[in-house]
Short mmCIF file of C-alpha atoms in Angstrom, two decimals:
data_model
loop_
_atom_site.label_atom_id
_atom_site.label_comp_id
_atom_site.label_asym_id
_atom_site.label_seq_id
_atom_site.Cartn_x
_atom_site.Cartn_y
_atom_site.Cartn_z
CA MET H 22 -14.85 -20.53 26.23
CA ASP H 23 -11.93 -18.13 26.97
CA ASN H 24 -11.72 -14.98 24.96
CA LEU H 25 -9.00 -15.03 22.36
CA TYR H 26 -8.33 -11.39 22.96
CA ASN H 27 -6.82 -9.70 26.01
CA PRO H 28 -7.27 -5.95 26.38
CA ILE H 29 -4.14 -3.95 26.92
CA THR H 30 -5.15 -0.30 26.61
CA ALA H 31 -8.29 1.75 26.62
CA VAL H 32 -9.33 5.41 26.07
CA TRP H 33 -11.96 6.92 28.36
CA GLU H 34 -13.78 10.02 27.26
CA ILE H 35 -14.83 11.05 30.76
CA THR H 36 -16.69 14.13 29.60
CA MET H 37 -17.72 15.84 26.30
CA GLY H 38 -17.39 19.19 28.00
CA CYS H 39 -14.54 21.34 26.55
CA ASN H 40 -13.24 24.86 26.93
CA MET H 41 -12.15 24.91 23.24
CA ARG H 42 -13.87 24.50 19.81
CA CYS H 43 -11.07 22.96 17.83
CA LYS H 44 -11.51 22.90 14.10
CA HIS H 45 -10.31 19.25 13.87
CA CYS H 46 -12.19 17.87 16.94
CA GLY H 47 -13.45 14.39 15.80
CA SER H 48 -15.93 14.32 18.76
CA SER H 49 -17.26 17.88 18.14
CA CYS H 50 -17.00 18.63 21.90
CA GLU H 51 -18.70 21.58 23.45
CA LYS H 52 -20.78 21.41 26.66
CA PRO H 53 -21.01 18.25 28.84
CA LEU H 54 -23.77 15.95 27.55
CA GLU H 55 -26.46 14.39 29.59
CA GLY H 56 -25.79 10.97 30.98
CA GLU H 57 -22.24 11.30 32.02
CA LEU H 58 -21.23 8.60 34.47
CA THR H 59 -21.43 9.62 38.05
CA THR H 60 -18.34 9.49 40.23
CA GLU H 61 -19.67 6.23 41.77
CA GLU H 62 -20.33 4.72 38.47
CA ALA H 63 -16.88 5.75 37.17
CA LEU H 64 -15.19 4.23 40.21
CA LYS H 65 -17.04 0.95 39.90
CA LEU H 66 -15.94 0.88 36.17
CA CYS H 67 -12.42 1.30 37.37
CA ASP H 68 -12.79 -1.79 39.62
CA ASP H 69 -14.29 -3.81 36.89
CA MET H 70 -11.47 -3.01 34.53
CA LYS H 71 -9.02 -4.47 37.07
CA ALA H 72 -10.85 -7.71 36.83
CA LEU H 73 -10.50 -7.44 33.03
CA GLY H 74 -6.70 -7.18 33.45
CA LEU H 75 -6.32 -3.80 31.62
CA GLN H 76 -2.81 -2.41 31.79
CA TRP H 77 -3.05 1.16 30.56
CA LEU H 78 -5.86 3.76 30.31
CA THR H 79 -5.92 7.22 28.86
CA LEU H 80 -8.34 9.79 30.28
CA SER H 81 -9.67 12.02 27.53
CA GLY H 82 -12.59 14.12 26.62
CA GLY H 83 -13.56 16.78 25.81
CA GLU H 84 -11.19 18.28 28.19
CA PRO H 85 -10.84 15.89 31.14
CA THR H 86 -9.75 18.49 33.61
CA THR H 87 -13.15 20.26 33.30
CA ARG H 88 -14.59 17.38 35.17
CA LYS H 89 -14.00 17.89 38.84
CA ASP H 90 -13.40 14.18 39.76
CA TRP H 91 -10.85 13.47 37.08
CA ASN H 92 -8.13 12.88 39.53
CA ILE H 93 -10.25 10.66 41.73
CA ILE H 94 -10.95 8.43 38.80
CA ALA H 95 -7.29 8.43 37.90
CA LYS H 96 -6.30 7.51 41.49
CA ARG H 97 -8.74 4.57 41.52
CA LEU H 98 -7.33 3.24 38.24
CA ASN H 99 -3.85 3.49 39.66
CA SER H 100 -4.77 1.73 42.95
CA ASN H 101 -6.23 -1.11 40.73
CA GLY H 102 -2.92 -1.59 38.92
CA ILE H 103 -3.94 0.23 35.73
CA ILE H 104 -1.53 2.88 34.67
CA PRO H 105 -3.47 6.13 33.95
CA ASN H 106 -2.45 8.71 31.36
CA MET H 107 -4.25 11.88 30.38
CA ILE H 108 -4.64 14.03 27.25
CA THR H 109 -5.31 17.73 27.81
CA ASN H 110 -5.32 20.90 25.81
CA GLY H 111 -3.47 22.57 28.61
CA TRP H 112 -5.66 25.64 28.92
CA LEU H 113 -6.32 25.00 32.70
CA MET H 114 -2.91 23.53 33.54
CA ASP H 115 -1.42 24.92 36.72
CA ASP H 116 0.66 23.87 39.67
CA GLU H 117 -2.52 22.58 41.42
CA ILE H 118 -3.65 20.39 38.54
CA ALA H 119 -0.07 19.08 38.01
CA ALA H 120 0.21 18.26 41.73
CA LYS H 121 -3.15 16.43 41.60
CA ALA H 122 -1.90 14.45 38.55
CA LYS H 123 1.20 13.47 40.39
CA ASP H 124 -0.78 12.45 43.53
CA ALA H 125 -3.24 10.50 41.39
CA GLY H 126 -0.43 8.41 39.76
CA ILE H 127 -0.84 9.85 36.29
CA ASN H 128 2.09 8.41 34.34
CA THR H 129 2.10 10.81 31.29
CA ILE H 130 0.22 13.98 30.52
CA ALA H 131 -0.07 14.43 26.80
CA MET H 132 -0.57 17.99 25.55
CA SER H 133 -2.38 18.65 22.29
CA LEU H 134 -0.05 20.80 20.05
CA ASP H 135 -1.18 21.37 16.54
CA GLY H 136 1.44 23.65 14.91
CA LEU H 137 3.38 26.79 15.54
CA LYS H 138 1.80 29.57 17.36
CA LYS H 139 -0.28 31.08 14.51
CA THR H 140 -1.47 27.73 13.26
CA HIS H 141 -2.20 26.21 16.72
CA ASP H 142 -4.17 29.26 17.95
CA HIS H 143 -6.19 29.37 14.77
CA ILE H 144 -7.15 25.66 15.07
CA ARG H 145 -7.72 25.83 18.85
CA LYS H 146 -7.99 29.17 20.73
CA GLU H 147 -6.00 32.41 20.73
CA GLY H 148 -3.37 32.23 23.44
CA SER H 149 -3.46 28.48 23.82
CA PHE H 150 -0.02 28.02 22.23
CA ASP H 151 1.67 30.14 24.99
CA ARG H 152 -0.32 28.27 27.66
CA ILE H 153 0.98 24.99 26.39
CA MET H 154 4.49 26.24 26.34
CA ASN H 155 4.13 27.21 29.97
CA SER H 156 2.45 23.91 30.77
CA PHE H 157 5.49 21.86 29.79
CA ASP H 158 7.43 23.47 32.56
CA ILE H 159 4.66 23.04 35.06
CA ILE H 160 4.20 19.33 34.29
CA THR H 161 7.81 18.41 34.26
CA GLY H 162 8.33 20.51 37.40
CA ALA H 163 5.73 18.37 39.23
CA GLY H 164 7.61 15.25 38.33
CA VAL H 165 5.16 14.00 35.71
CA ASN H 166 6.11 12.66 32.33
CA CYS H 167 5.06 15.06 29.56
CA SER H 168 4.33 14.22 25.93
CA VAL H 169 2.76 15.80 22.91
CA ILE H 170 0.05 14.79 20.43
CA THR H 171 -0.10 16.50 17.03
CA THR H 172 -2.98 15.91 14.66
CA ILE H 173 -1.61 16.38 11.16
CA ASN H 174 -3.44 18.70 8.78
CA SER H 175 -2.64 20.33 5.43
CA VAL H 176 -1.02 23.38 7.20
CA ASN H 177 0.99 22.03 10.21
CA ILE H 178 2.54 19.33 8.00
CA ASN H 179 5.01 22.02 6.93
CA GLU H 180 5.79 22.96 10.41
CA LEU H 181 7.00 19.67 11.88
CA ASP H 182 10.77 20.40 11.87
CA GLU H 183 10.36 23.62 13.74
CA LEU H 184 7.99 21.94 16.31
CA HIS H 185 10.54 19.25 16.74
CA SER H 186 13.14 21.81 17.79
CA ILE H 187 10.73 23.42 20.23
CA LEU H 188 9.92 20.02 21.80
CA VAL H 189 13.53 18.99 22.24
CA LYS H 190 14.21 22.37 24.00
CA LYS H 191 11.27 21.68 26.24
CA ASN H 192 12.53 18.27 27.18
CA VAL H 193 9.28 16.58 25.98
CA GLY H 194 9.60 12.73 26.34
CA GLY H 195 7.40 11.54 23.47
CA TRP H 196 5.60 13.02 20.44
CA GLN H 197 2.60 11.13 18.98
CA ILE H 198 1.74 12.12 15.39
CA GLN H 199 -1.63 11.19 14.07
CA LEU H 200 -3.72 11.85 10.98
CA GLY H 201 -6.51 14.46 11.05
CA LEU H 202 -9.56 12.79 9.48
CA PRO H 203 -12.83 14.41 8.25
CA MET H 204 -15.10 13.52 11.22
CA GLY H 205 -16.74 15.76 13.65
CA ASN H 206 -15.60 19.44 13.30
CA MET H 207 -12.94 18.39 10.84
CA ALA H 208 -15.69 17.35 8.44
CA ASN H 209 -16.63 21.03 8.12
CA ASN H 210 -12.98 22.17 7.59
CA ASN H 211 -12.04 20.12 4.60
CA GLN H 212 -9.37 22.50 3.64
CA LEU H 213 -7.33 21.13 6.59
CA VAL H 214 -7.71 17.48 5.61
CA SER H 215 -4.54 15.83 4.50
CA THR H 216 -4.13 13.95 1.25
CA PRO H 217 -2.62 10.40 0.67
CA GLU H 218 0.72 11.77 -0.44
CA HIS H 219 1.07 13.48 3.00
CA ILE H 220 1.60 10.09 4.65
CA ASP H 221 5.05 9.62 3.14
CA LYS H 222 5.91 13.16 4.00
CA VAL H 223 5.09 12.50 7.66
CA ILE H 224 7.00 9.27 7.61
CA GLU H 225 10.04 10.91 6.08
CA PHE H 226 9.92 13.57 8.85
CA ALA H 227 9.49 10.85 11.56
CA TYR H 228 12.37 8.90 10.27
CA ARG H 229 14.61 12.03 10.10
CA ALA H 230 13.58 13.14 13.60
CA THR H 231 14.21 9.69 15.06
CA LYS H 232 17.73 9.76 13.68
CA ILE H 233 18.25 13.28 15.22
CA GLY H 234 16.81 12.16 18.59
CA GLY H 235 15.89 14.39 21.53
CA VAL H 236 12.25 13.31 21.62
CA GLU H 237 10.72 9.83 20.95
CA ILE H 238 8.64 9.88 17.80
CA GLN H 239 5.54 7.83 18.15
CA LEU H 240 3.61 7.28 14.92
CA ALA H 241 -0.11 6.61 15.60
CA ASP H 242 -1.85 3.52 14.18
CA CYS H 243 -3.35 5.62 11.39
CA ILE H 244 0.05 6.26 9.87
CA GLY H 245 1.85 3.53 7.83
CA TYR H 246 2.11 0.77 6.45
CA PHE H 247 4.99 -1.44 5.15
CA ASN H 248 7.16 1.53 4.48
CA ASN H 249 10.77 0.68 5.42
CA LYS H 250 11.38 4.02 7.10
CA GLU H 251 8.14 3.73 9.06
CA ILE H 252 9.28 0.32 10.20
CA GLU H 253 12.57 1.73 11.51
CA VAL H 254 10.63 4.50 13.38
CA ARG H 255 8.39 1.81 14.97
CA LYS H 256 11.33 -0.30 15.96
CA ALA H 257 12.97 2.69 17.70
CA GLN H 258 9.56 3.55 19.31
CA TYR H 259 8.95 0.11 20.70
CA GLY H 260 12.53 -1.04 21.22
CA TYR H 261 12.02 -4.01 18.86
CA ASP H 262 14.52 -5.62 16.64
CA GLU H 263 11.76 -6.42 14.19
CA TYR H 264 8.33 -4.87 13.57
CA SER H 265 5.24 -5.59 11.45
CA TRP H 266 1.75 -4.07 11.58
CA TYR H 267 -0.81 -6.69 12.37
CA GLY H 268 -4.12 -4.81 12.01
CA CYS H 269 -6.34 -2.48 13.95
CA GLY H 270 -6.56 -3.45 17.63
CA ALA H 271 -10.16 -2.10 18.20
CA GLY H 272 -12.04 -4.69 20.10
CA LYS H 273 -9.01 -7.00 20.08
CA TYR H 274 -6.40 -5.29 22.25
CA ASN H 275 -8.06 -2.06 23.11
CA PHE H 276 -11.43 -0.41 23.53
CA GLY H 277 -13.07 2.92 24.15
CA ILE H 278 -15.46 4.24 26.77
CA LEU H 279 -17.80 7.10 25.95
CA HIS H 280 -18.95 9.73 28.38
CA ASN H 281 -22.20 7.77 29.17
CA GLY H 282 -20.57 4.31 29.59
CA ASP H 283 -21.08 3.18 26.00
CA ILE H 284 -18.34 0.74 24.94
CA VAL H 285 -16.82 0.88 21.49
CA GLY H 286 -13.78 -0.70 19.89
CA CYS H 287 -12.31 2.74 19.20
CA THR H 288 -13.52 6.18 20.40
CA SER H 289 -13.21 7.50 16.85
CA ILE H 290 -15.70 4.90 15.56
CA ARG H 291 -18.68 5.83 17.67
CA SER H 292 -21.87 5.66 15.79
CA LYS H 293 -24.66 3.54 17.09
CA ASP H 294 -23.78 0.61 14.83
CA PHE H 295 -20.43 0.29 16.61
CA ILE H 296 -21.66 0.55 20.23
CA GLU H 297 -21.10 -2.93 21.80
CA GLY H 298 -23.00 -2.26 25.06
CA ASN H 299 -23.27 0.07 28.11
CA ILE H 300 -21.65 -0.53 31.42
CA ARG H 301 -24.83 0.54 33.20
CA GLU H 302 -26.52 -2.51 31.69
CA THR H 303 -23.66 -4.99 31.33
CA SER H 304 -20.32 -5.11 32.97
CA ILE H 305 -17.24 -4.32 30.92
CA VAL H 306 -15.96 -7.81 31.55
CA ASP H 307 -19.05 -9.42 30.11
CA ILE H 308 -19.14 -6.99 27.13
CA TRP H 309 -15.53 -7.70 26.33
CA ASN H 310 -15.86 -11.50 26.72
CA ASN H 311 -18.96 -11.75 24.45
CA GLU H 312 -17.74 -13.49 21.43
CA LYS H 313 -20.58 -11.96 19.30
CA LEU H 314 -19.41 -8.34 19.95
CA PHE H 315 -16.69 -6.32 18.17
CA ALA H 316 -17.44 -8.70 15.25
CA TRP H 317 -16.80 -5.99 12.62
CA ASN H 318 -13.06 -6.19 13.54
CA ARG H 319 -12.57 -9.49 15.28
CA GLU H 320 -14.02 -11.37 12.39
CA LEU H 321 -12.48 -9.14 9.62
CA THR H 322 -10.64 -11.01 6.87
CA LYS H 323 -8.92 -9.78 3.86
CA ASP H 324 -11.61 -10.97 1.42
CA LYS H 325 -14.11 -8.54 3.19
CA LEU H 326 -12.01 -5.52 2.28
CA LYS H 327 -12.37 -3.41 -0.89
CA GLY H 328 -10.02 -2.22 -3.58
CA LEU H 329 -6.32 -2.82 -3.43
CA CYS H 330 -6.58 -3.89 0.23
CA SER H 331 -8.52 -6.95 -0.86
CA LYS H 332 -5.60 -7.98 -3.20
CA CYS H 333 -2.66 -6.67 -1.23
CA ILE H 334 0.06 -8.99 -0.39
CA ASN H 335 0.07 -7.68 3.26
CA GLY H 336 -3.73 -7.79 3.44
CA SER H 337 -4.12 -10.91 5.52
CA ARG H 338 -2.04 -9.48 8.42
CA CYS H 339 -2.64 -5.76 7.82
CA LEU H 340 -6.36 -6.01 7.27
CA GLY H 341 -6.52 -2.58 5.81
CA GLY H 342 -4.69 -0.63 8.53
CA CYS H 343 -6.66 1.93 10.56
CA ALA H 344 -10.38 1.09 10.55
CA ASN H 345 -11.34 4.78 11.17
CA THR H 346 -9.30 5.85 8.15
CA ARG H 347 -11.21 3.45 5.94
CA LEU H 348 -14.46 4.51 7.47
CA THR H 349 -14.00 8.36 7.15
CA MET H 350 -12.21 8.26 3.83
CA ASP H 351 -13.99 5.45 2.00
CA GLY H 352 -17.30 5.32 3.85
CA SER H 353 -16.96 1.83 5.33
CA VAL H 354 -14.72 0.00 7.87
CA TYR H 355 -14.41 -2.49 4.98
CA GLY H 356 -13.27 0.18 2.50
CA GLU H 357 -9.91 0.69 0.87
CA ASN H 358 -7.18 2.58 2.74
CA ARG H 359 -5.92 5.05 0.37
CA TYR H 360 -3.98 6.67 3.15
CA CYS H 361 -1.58 3.70 3.33
CA SER H 362 2.01 4.33 2.20
CA TYR H 363 2.11 0.91 0.38
CA ASN H 364 -1.13 1.59 -1.27
CA TYR H 365 0.05 5.04 -2.46
CA ALA H 366 3.24 3.68 -3.86
CA VAL H 367 1.35 0.86 -5.73
CA LYS H 368 -1.12 3.31 -7.04
CA ASN H 369 1.69 5.63 -8.34
CA ALA H 370 3.35 2.76 -10.04
CA GLN H 371 -0.02 1.76 -11.57
CA GLN H 372 -0.37 5.13 -13.13
CA HIS H 373 2.76 4.62 -15.05
CA LEU H 374 1.98 1.09 -16.01
CA ASP H 375 -1.45 2.27 -17.31
CA GLN H 376 0.43 4.08 -20.13
CA VAL H 377 1.68 0.79 -21.47
CA THR H 378 -0.74 -0.97 -23.89
CA ASP H 379 1.47 -3.38 -25.96
CA ILE H 380 0.77 -6.95 -24.81
CA ASP H 381 4.30 -8.19 -25.48
CA MET H 382 5.73 -5.32 -23.42
CA LEU H 383 3.24 -5.90 -20.62
CA LEU H 384 4.23 -9.60 -20.48
CA LYS H 385 7.90 -8.63 -20.47
CA LYS H 386 7.27 -6.36 -17.53
CA ALA H 387 5.27 -9.08 -15.73
CA ARG H 388 8.17 -11.54 -16.10
CA LYS H 389 10.52 -8.98 -14.67
CA PHE H 390 8.33 -8.10 -11.79
CA ILE H 391 7.96 -11.83 -10.98
CA GLU H 392 11.68 -12.33 -11.16
CA ASN H 393 12.14 -9.53 -8.70
CA LYS H 394 9.26 -10.88 -6.50
CA SER H 395 7.29 -7.70 -7.09
CA TYR H 396 4.09 -9.77 -7.16
CA GLN H 397 1.64 -6.81 -6.60
CA LEU H 398 2.87 -4.98 -9.67
CA ALA H 399 3.06 -8.20 -11.67
CA GLY H 400 -0.57 -8.79 -10.81
CA ILE H 401 -1.65 -5.37 -12.07
CA VAL H 402 0.17 -5.83 -15.39
CA LEU H 403 -1.20 -9.32 -15.88
CA GLU H 404 -4.81 -8.19 -15.15
CA LYS H 405 -4.45 -5.72 -17.99
CA VAL H 406 -3.31 -8.43 -20.33
CA ILE H 407 -6.05 -10.78 -19.37
CA ASP H 408 -8.69 -7.94 -19.84
CA ALA H 409 -7.42 -7.56 -23.35
CA GLN H 410 -6.83 -11.33 -24.14
CA ASN H 411 -8.79 -13.52 -21.74
CA ASN H 412 -7.34 -16.70 -23.26
CA ASN H 413 -3.75 -15.76 -23.06
CA CYS H 414 -2.24 -18.78 -21.45
CA GLU H 415 1.06 -17.20 -20.41
CA ALA H 416 -0.78 -14.39 -18.71
CA LEU H 417 -3.16 -16.76 -17.09
CA SER H 418 -0.33 -19.01 -15.93
CA HIS H 419 1.56 -16.13 -14.44
CA TYR H 420 -1.44 -14.62 -12.87
CA GLY H 421 -2.38 -17.91 -11.12
CA PHE H 422 1.11 -18.03 -9.62
CA VAL H 423 1.19 -14.29 -8.65
CA SER H 424 -2.34 -14.54 -7.12
CA PHE H 425 -1.22 -17.51 -5.04
CA MET H 426 1.87 -15.60 -3.80
CA LEU H 427 -0.28 -12.60 -2.88
CA GLY H 428 -2.66 -14.83 -0.88
CA ASN H 429 -5.48 -14.18 -3.38
CA TYR H 430 -6.38 -17.86 -3.67
CA ASN H 431 -9.87 -17.42 -5.27
CA ASP H 432 -8.18 -15.43 -8.09
CA ALA H 433 -5.49 -18.08 -8.38
CA LEU H 434 -8.18 -20.84 -8.50
CA LYS H 435 -10.08 -19.05 -11.29
CA SER H 436 -7.01 -18.49 -13.29
CA ASN H 437 -5.89 -22.16 -13.15
CA GLU H 438 -9.49 -23.26 -13.78
CA LYS H 439 -9.50 -21.14 -17.00
CA LEU H 440 -6.23 -22.80 -18.07
CA LEU H 441 -7.61 -26.20 -17.54
CA THR H 442 -10.60 -25.48 -19.80
CA ILE H 443 -8.09 -24.64 -22.51
CA ASN H 444 -5.79 -27.69 -21.86
CA PRO H 445 -7.06 -30.23 -19.19
CA LEU H 446 -3.67 -31.91 -19.12
CA ASP H 447 -1.61 -28.68 -18.30
CA ALA H 448 0.52 -29.97 -15.50
CA TYR H 449 1.40 -26.44 -14.31
CA ALA H 450 -2.30 -25.54 -14.08
CA LEU H 451 -3.13 -28.87 -12.39
CA LYS H 452 -0.47 -28.17 -9.79
CA GLY H 453 -1.67 -24.61 -9.23
CA TYR H 454 -5.25 -25.71 -8.95
CA GLY H 455 -4.31 -28.45 -6.45
CA LEU H 456 -2.22 -26.14 -4.25
CA THR H 457 -4.90 -23.44 -4.26
CA THR H 458 -7.70 -25.92 -3.57
CA ALA H 459 -5.75 -27.16 -0.59
CA LYS H 460 -5.11 -23.56 0.69
CA LEU H 461 -8.84 -23.05 0.56
CA GLY H 462 -9.37 -26.03 2.84
CA ASN H 463 -10.15 -28.83 0.40
CA ILE H 464 -7.08 -30.95 1.20
CA GLU H 465 -8.17 -34.20 -0.48
CA ASP H 466 -9.20 -32.47 -3.65
CA GLY H 467 -5.89 -30.63 -3.63
CA ILE H 468 -3.99 -33.87 -3.29
CA ASN H 469 -5.91 -35.39 -6.18
CA TYR H 470 -5.08 -32.51 -8.46
CA LEU H 471 -1.41 -32.65 -7.51
CA LEU H 472 -1.39 -36.42 -8.38
CA LYS H 473 -2.90 -35.52 -11.70
CA ALA H 474 -0.19 -32.92 -12.19
CA ILE H 475 2.44 -35.60 -11.50
CA GLU H 476 0.77 -37.95 -14.11
CA ASN H 477 1.22 -35.21 -16.62
CA SER H 478 4.72 -34.14 -15.63
CA ASP H 479 8.07 -35.33 -17.05
CA GLU H 480 11.69 -34.82 -16.03
CA ARG H 481 11.51 -31.12 -17.09
CA PHE H 482 8.79 -30.23 -14.54
CA LEU H 483 9.06 -32.16 -11.22
CA ASP H 484 7.62 -29.31 -8.95
CA PRO H 485 4.40 -31.30 -8.38
CA TYR H 486 6.39 -34.02 -6.53
CA HIS H 487 7.92 -31.47 -4.15
CA ASP H 488 4.66 -29.58 -3.61
CA LEU H 489 2.66 -32.71 -2.92
CA ALA H 490 5.39 -33.84 -0.52
CA VAL H 491 5.11 -30.51 1.33
CA LEU H 492 1.30 -30.78 1.45
CA TYR H 493 1.62 -34.30 2.95
CA TYR H 494 4.22 -33.08 5.32
CA GLU H 495 1.97 -30.14 6.48
CA THR H 496 -0.97 -32.47 7.11
CA GLY H 497 1.13 -35.00 9.09
CA ARG H 498 1.40 -37.74 6.41
CA ILE H 499 5.13 -38.07 6.63
CA ASN H 500 5.49 -41.53 4.95
CA ASP H 501 3.39 -40.42 2.06
CA ALA H 502 5.66 -37.17 1.76
CA ILE H 503 8.76 -39.33 1.72
CA ASN H 504 7.30 -41.81 -0.80
CA ILE H 505 6.28 -39.15 -3.32
CA LEU H 506 9.42 -37.20 -2.98
CA GLU H 507 11.55 -40.31 -3.52
CA LYS H 508 9.69 -40.94 -6.82
CA GLY H 509 10.70 -37.57 -8.04
CA ARG H 510 14.20 -37.83 -6.78
CA CYS H 511 14.64 -41.03 -8.80
CA ILE H 512 13.89 -39.27 -12.03
CA SER H 513 16.45 -36.38 -11.89
CA GLN H 514 19.76 -35.83 -10.19
CA SER H 515 19.32 -32.12 -10.11
CA PHE H 516 15.84 -32.45 -8.51
CA LYS H 517 17.47 -34.85 -5.95
CA ASP H 518 20.15 -32.16 -5.17
CA GLU H 519 17.50 -29.39 -4.87
CA THR H 520 15.33 -31.33 -2.45
CA GLU H 521 18.07 -32.84 -0.34
CA ASP H 522 17.54 -30.62 2.69
CA PHE H 523 13.71 -31.16 2.68
CA TYR H 524 14.32 -34.93 2.37
CA ILE H 525 16.57 -34.93 5.48
CA ILE H 526 13.72 -32.97 7.32
CA LEU H 527 11.13 -35.56 6.24
CA ASN H 528 13.31 -38.47 7.47
CA ASP H 529 14.16 -36.73 10.73
CA ALA H 530 10.29 -36.30 11.26
CA ASN H 531 9.83 -39.99 10.63
CA PRO H 532 11.55 -41.77 13.55
CA LYS H 533 10.08 -45.15 12.60
CA ASP H 534 12.14 -45.33 9.43
CA ASN H 535 15.06 -42.91 9.38
CA ASN H 536 17.16 -44.72 6.86
CA LEU H 537 17.88 -42.33 3.95
CA GLU H 538 17.75 -43.67 0.47
CA THR H 539 21.07 -44.77 -1.00
#
């Protein structure tokens, strides 16, 4: 069976050896570790990745230039049609290294810059800021693209505007901004760890800098999500007219290679539980195409997530955002992503809503939220009402609808089920139960409940006719869809007018009998 996933990019930590001891280093790099791939093994891996169809690969570390054959590896990648990039701290950068990079076909050299001089040197090594400033000129002078990666912390977040001015003057092409997470050395420097509110501050800066121009702002996958300004930055970054985040790509579209040939979905998620295999034992092609591997992300669904992520309206496509953020900040790849801009906004709103205790006022707010299609906040308010009055029919009815719109079908099912224990002939609850049952895969049961809803409806509530027609249409039963919709259209002229466009669609989809009713 063909794999559903085609790898696009990879990151390869070719060595754990490094000439710095950065305070935020997630890999805690120091000296080279035993078991590094030999040059021969590395070149074979380059050939195997050609067979995999990989497009881009970033050489990383450690400090990749401390490994003597880094350029040989890059050159083999390039000869195999894989575009090589490299991340370096710039300490060793000189004309010779830049020339080797050019000769090897390195597309972009990304320099790690983590603040203005005082901040950067404190995090990395005294004198490293000046070396990076000099490296910009060396790299661009050699004809290689130069970009920057900045790992956000609680200090340098206040230096971004000044850094932007420096990078524009240095003609840097791209600037990737990523979140510093408490792993590796950063776990021992918690004072540097950002807080959730910093995400919006970073996005605000990125939006502002994108408007100014001069350097392309590239938000890393750990920064987002569903923030309108972030979306505008992404659209500019990728050159898209539209953009939406569709979940972590680890093991789906990208993978990581550790120094010893271990394969992971992401080099930041590297504990033994997430090692999918080793290229000394199994080829990268066979590891990637094994449907049982990378299951933690390939088989991830919204219902496996925790907290707000499990109830979020964006959850089914977002899947909790960056997996490593969830792991490091919440202890599990299935945890809640509190460093999500949308999550942060909802939690802020929830704090204000928690001050409201009057049931009538809560229901009034819920109605207003529903009217404005703010289903996430409506759900929060309605849960408060139901916690206080678990038989409140209005709250249960609204909550069933809101949960359905949020894609939380089990919650919708329970809410409608509760309503039906109170009134088994409640047409609205029967309709909601039927639609939700169908969404959960029980199509025939869903149809039966919608038919019961129709039996208990009158001219004031004809929605079940339309909803059942839609379900029939979606399951290919066009004649049944036309017949049930026509029954409703015979009852009410206003319903007939409202469903006219859908009725035309149904008849167009039914070539055997396309005579519209008269």
